[in-house]
Short mmCIF file of C-alpha atoms in Angstrom, two decimals:
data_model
loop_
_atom_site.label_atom_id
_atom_site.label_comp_id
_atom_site.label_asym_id
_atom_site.label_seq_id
_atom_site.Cartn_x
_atom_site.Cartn_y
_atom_site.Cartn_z
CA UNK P 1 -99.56 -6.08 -71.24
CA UNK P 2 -103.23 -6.37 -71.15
CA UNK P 3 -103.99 -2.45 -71.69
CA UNK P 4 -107.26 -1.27 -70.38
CA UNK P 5 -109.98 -3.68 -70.13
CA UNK P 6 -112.74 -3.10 -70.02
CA UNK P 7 -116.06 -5.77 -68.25
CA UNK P 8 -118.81 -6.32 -69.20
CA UNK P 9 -118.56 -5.99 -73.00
CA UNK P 10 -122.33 -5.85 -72.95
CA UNK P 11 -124.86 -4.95 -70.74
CA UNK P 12 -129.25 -4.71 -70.38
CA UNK P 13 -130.69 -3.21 -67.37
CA UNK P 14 -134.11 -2.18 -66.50
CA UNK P 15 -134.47 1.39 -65.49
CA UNK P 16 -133.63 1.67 -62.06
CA UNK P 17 -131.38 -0.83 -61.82
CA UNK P 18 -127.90 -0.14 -60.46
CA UNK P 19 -124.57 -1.32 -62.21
CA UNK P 20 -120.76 -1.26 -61.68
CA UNK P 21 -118.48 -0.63 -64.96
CA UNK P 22 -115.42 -2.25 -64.18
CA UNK P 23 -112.05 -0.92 -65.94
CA UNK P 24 -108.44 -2.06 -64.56
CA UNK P 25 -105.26 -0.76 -66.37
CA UNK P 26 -102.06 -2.66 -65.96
CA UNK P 27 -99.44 0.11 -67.37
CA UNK P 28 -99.41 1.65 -63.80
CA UNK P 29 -101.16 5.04 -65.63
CA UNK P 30 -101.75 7.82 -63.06
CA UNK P 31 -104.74 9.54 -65.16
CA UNK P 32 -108.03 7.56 -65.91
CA UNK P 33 -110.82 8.72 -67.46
CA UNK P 34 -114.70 7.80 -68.15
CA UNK P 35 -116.37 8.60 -71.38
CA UNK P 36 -119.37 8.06 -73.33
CA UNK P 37 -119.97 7.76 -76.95
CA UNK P 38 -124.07 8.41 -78.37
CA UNK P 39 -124.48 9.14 -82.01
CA UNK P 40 -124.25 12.44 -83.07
CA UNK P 41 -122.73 14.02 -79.21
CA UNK P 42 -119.37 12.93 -79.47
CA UNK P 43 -117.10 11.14 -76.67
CA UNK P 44 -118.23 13.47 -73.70
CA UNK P 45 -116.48 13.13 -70.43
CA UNK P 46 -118.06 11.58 -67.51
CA UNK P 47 -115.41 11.89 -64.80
CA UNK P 48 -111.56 11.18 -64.48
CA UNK P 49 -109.02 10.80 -62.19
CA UNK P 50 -105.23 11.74 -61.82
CA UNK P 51 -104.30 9.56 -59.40
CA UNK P 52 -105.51 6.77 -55.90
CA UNK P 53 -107.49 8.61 -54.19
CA UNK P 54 -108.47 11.75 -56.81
CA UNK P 55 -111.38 12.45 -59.21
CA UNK P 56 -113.18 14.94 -60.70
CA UNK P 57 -116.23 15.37 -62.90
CA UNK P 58 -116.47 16.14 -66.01
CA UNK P 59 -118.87 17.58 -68.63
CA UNK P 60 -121.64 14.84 -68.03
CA UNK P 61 -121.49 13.43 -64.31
CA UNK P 62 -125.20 13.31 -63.08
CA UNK P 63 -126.73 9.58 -62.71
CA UNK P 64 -122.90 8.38 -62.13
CA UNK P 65 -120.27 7.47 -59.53
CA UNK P 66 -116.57 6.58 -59.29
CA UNK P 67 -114.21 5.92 -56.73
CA UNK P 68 -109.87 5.55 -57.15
CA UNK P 69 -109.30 3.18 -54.35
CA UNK P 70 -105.80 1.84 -56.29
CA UNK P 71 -103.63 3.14 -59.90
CA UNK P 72 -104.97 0.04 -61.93
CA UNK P 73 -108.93 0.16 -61.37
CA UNK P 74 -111.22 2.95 -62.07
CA UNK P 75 -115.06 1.66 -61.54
CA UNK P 76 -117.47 3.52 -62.66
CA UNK P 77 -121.17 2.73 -60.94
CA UNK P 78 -124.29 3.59 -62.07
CA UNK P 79 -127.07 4.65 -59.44
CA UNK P 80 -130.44 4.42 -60.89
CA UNK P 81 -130.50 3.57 -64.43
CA UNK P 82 -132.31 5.36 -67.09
CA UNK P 83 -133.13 5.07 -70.84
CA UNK P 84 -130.96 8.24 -71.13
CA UNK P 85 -127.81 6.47 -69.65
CA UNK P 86 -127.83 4.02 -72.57
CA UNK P 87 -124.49 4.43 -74.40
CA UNK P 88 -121.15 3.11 -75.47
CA UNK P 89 -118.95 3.88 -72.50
CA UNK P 90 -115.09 3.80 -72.64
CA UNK P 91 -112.35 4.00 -70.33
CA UNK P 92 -109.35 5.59 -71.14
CA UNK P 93 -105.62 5.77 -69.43
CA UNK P 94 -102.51 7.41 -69.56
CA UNK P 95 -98.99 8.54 -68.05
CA UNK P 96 -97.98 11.97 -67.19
CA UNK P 97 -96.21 12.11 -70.92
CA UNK P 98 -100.33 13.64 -72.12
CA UNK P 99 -98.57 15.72 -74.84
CA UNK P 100 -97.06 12.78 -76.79
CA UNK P 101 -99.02 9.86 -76.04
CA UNK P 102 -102.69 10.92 -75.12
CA UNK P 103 -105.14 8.56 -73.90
CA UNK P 104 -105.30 4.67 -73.97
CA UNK P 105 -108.73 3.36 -74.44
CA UNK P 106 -110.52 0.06 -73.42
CA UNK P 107 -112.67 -1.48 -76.11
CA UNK P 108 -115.77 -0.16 -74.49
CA UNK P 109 -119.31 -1.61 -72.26
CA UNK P 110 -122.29 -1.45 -74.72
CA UNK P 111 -124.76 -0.67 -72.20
CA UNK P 112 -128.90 -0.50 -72.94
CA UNK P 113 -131.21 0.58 -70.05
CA UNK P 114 -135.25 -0.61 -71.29
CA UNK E 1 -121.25 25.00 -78.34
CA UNK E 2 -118.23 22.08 -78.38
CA UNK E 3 -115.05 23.23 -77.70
CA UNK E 4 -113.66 21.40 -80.83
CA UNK E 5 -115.98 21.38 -84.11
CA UNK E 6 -115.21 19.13 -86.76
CA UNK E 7 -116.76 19.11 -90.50
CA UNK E 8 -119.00 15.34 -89.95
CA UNK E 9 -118.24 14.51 -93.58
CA UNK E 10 -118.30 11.53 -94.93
CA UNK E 11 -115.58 12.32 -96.88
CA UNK E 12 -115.82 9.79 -100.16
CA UNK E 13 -112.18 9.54 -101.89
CA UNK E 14 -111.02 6.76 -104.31
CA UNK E 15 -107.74 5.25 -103.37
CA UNK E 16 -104.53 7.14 -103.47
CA UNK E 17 -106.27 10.88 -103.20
CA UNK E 18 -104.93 12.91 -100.95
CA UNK E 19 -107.77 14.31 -98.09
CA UNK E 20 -107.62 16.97 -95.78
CA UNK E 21 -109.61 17.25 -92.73
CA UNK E 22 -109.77 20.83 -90.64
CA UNK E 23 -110.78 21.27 -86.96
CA UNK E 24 -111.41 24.08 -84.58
CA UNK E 25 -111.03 24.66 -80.79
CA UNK E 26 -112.66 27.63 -78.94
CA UNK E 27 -110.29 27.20 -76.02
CA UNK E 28 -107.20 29.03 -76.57
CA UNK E 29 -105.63 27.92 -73.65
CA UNK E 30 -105.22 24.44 -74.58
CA UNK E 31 -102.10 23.20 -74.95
CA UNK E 32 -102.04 19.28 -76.40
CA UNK E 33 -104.04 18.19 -79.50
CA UNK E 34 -104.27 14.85 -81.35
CA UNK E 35 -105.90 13.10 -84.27
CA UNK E 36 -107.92 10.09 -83.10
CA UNK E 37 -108.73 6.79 -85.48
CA UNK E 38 -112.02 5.24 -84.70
CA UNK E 39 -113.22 2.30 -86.40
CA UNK E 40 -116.44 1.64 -86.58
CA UNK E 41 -118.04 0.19 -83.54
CA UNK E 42 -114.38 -0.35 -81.70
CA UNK E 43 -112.71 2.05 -79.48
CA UNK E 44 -110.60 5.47 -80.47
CA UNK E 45 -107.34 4.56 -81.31
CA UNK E 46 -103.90 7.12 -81.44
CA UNK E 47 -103.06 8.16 -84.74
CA UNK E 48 -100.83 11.10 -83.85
CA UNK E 49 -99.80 13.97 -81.99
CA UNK E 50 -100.01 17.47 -83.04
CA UNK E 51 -97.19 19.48 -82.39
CA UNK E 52 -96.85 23.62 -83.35
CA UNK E 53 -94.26 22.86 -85.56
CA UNK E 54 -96.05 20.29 -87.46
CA UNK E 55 -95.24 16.72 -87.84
CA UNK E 56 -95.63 14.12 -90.13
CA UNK E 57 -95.58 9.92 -89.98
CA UNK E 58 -95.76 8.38 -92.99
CA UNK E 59 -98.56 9.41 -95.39
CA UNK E 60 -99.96 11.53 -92.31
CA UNK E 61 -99.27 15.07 -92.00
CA UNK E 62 -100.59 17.04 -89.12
CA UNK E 63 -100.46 20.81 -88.76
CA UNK E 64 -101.32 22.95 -85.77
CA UNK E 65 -102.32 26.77 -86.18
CA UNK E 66 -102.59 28.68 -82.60
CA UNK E 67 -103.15 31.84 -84.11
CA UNK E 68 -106.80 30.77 -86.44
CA UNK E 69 -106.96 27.97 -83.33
CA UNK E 70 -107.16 24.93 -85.87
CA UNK E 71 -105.85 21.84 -86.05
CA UNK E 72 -105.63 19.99 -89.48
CA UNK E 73 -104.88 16.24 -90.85
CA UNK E 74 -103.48 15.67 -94.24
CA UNK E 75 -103.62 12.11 -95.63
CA UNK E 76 -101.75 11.03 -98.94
CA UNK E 77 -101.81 8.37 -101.18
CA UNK E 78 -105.39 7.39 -99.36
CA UNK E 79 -105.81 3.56 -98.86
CA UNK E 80 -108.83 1.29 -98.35
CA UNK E 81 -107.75 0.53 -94.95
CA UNK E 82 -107.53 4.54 -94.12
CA UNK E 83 -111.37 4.46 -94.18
CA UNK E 84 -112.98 5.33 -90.28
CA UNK E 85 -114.03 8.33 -88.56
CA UNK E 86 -111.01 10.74 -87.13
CA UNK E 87 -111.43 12.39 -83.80
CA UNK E 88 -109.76 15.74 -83.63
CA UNK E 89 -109.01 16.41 -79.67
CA UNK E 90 -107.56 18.95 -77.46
CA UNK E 91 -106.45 18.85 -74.04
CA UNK E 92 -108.62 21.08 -71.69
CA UNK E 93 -108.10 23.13 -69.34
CA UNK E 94 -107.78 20.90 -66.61
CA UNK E 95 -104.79 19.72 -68.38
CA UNK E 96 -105.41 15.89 -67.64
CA UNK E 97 -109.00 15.21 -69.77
CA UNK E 98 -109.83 15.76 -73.49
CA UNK E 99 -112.21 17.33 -75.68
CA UNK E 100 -113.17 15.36 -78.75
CA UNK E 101 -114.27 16.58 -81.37
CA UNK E 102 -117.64 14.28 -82.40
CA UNK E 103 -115.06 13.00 -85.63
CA UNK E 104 -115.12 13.15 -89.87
CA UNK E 105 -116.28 10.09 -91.56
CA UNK E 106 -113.46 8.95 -94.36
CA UNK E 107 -114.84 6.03 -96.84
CA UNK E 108 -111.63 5.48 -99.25
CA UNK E 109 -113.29 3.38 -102.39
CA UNK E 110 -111.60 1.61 -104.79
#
């Protein structure tokens, strides 16, 4: 099993610029999640999902899209980039079984808006 | 104000102390917590769950206290390889995402 994966590992845009964040799980994981990681905040959730066809935002949403189309791919797209959008973002996965095993993470996009 | 507040640290401890890290959560509704291992510049990893009646895996002891609404992490015999940041998390209250705590630096030295 592959896990989450997470493309691209690393990323430069230009403000303005839009971008897709591609993450695919392969563990067949009904709840996916979008977070991002900037010194000194924390992992703060973007949006997440608990299953095709559901999301939901969470405590950081504006600037960002995603879309559940099928279980393994969670894509999260970025409209307009900004300086303020440059983070470590991380998708996460798991089963129903939250209370024992928790989330699954990718190994994260490094992304830098200039 | 986060819903889980951690002490940042760093926490400096030669090899085989024992160190204890503390967390809060302001929700009391929340119903799952964790400890988180993150090394540094590489994704959270799963160290363990946190159940109310404690549990332990190896040199790791976690303990879970609903009433004062904090979690805690005990580690003995501290190794070299013990030394990252831990995420303290609970589940929130929409039951599927969680709330990290923003993690205590550990630098074990020898």
């Amino acid at each position: 099993n592959a896990g989450v994966t997470q493309t691209p590992k690393f990323q430069v845009l230009k403000t303005g610029q839009s971008m897709t964040l591609q993450c695919a799980q392969d563990m067949n994981h009904e709840y996916m999640s979008w977070y991002r990681q900037d010194p000194g905040m924390g992992l703060r959730l973007i949006h997440y999902s608990v299953g095709a066809g559901i999301t939901d935002q969470g405590e950081v949403p504006n600037g960002y899209n995603v879309s559940r189309s099928t279980t393994e791919d969670f894509p999260l797209r970025l409209l307009s980039a900004a300086p303020s959008q440059t983070s470590v973002y991380f998708c996460a996965s798991s089963d129903r079984d939250l209370v024992h095993y928790g989330y699954t993470f990718g190994s994260g996009t490094r992304l830098t808006v200039v | 104000r986060k819903e889980v507040e951690q002490d940042p640290g760093p926490f400096n401890v030669p090899e085989g102390a024992t160190v204890a890290f503390n967390c809060t959560y302001s929700n009391s509704a929340s119903q799952s917590f964790f400890w988180y291992r993150q090394d540094c510049r590489k994704e959270p990893k799963l160290l363990m769950s946190v159940y109310s009646s404690g549990n332990e895996d190896g040199r790791f002891t976690a303990q879970l206290n609903r009433a004062s609404q904090y979690i805690s992490l005990l580690i003995r015999d501290s190794k070299l390889s013990d030394s990252a940041t831990y995420l303290c998390v609970a589940r929130g209250t929409s039951g599927y995402a969680l709330n990290f705590g923003k993690g205590t630096s550990l630098l074990v030295t020898p």
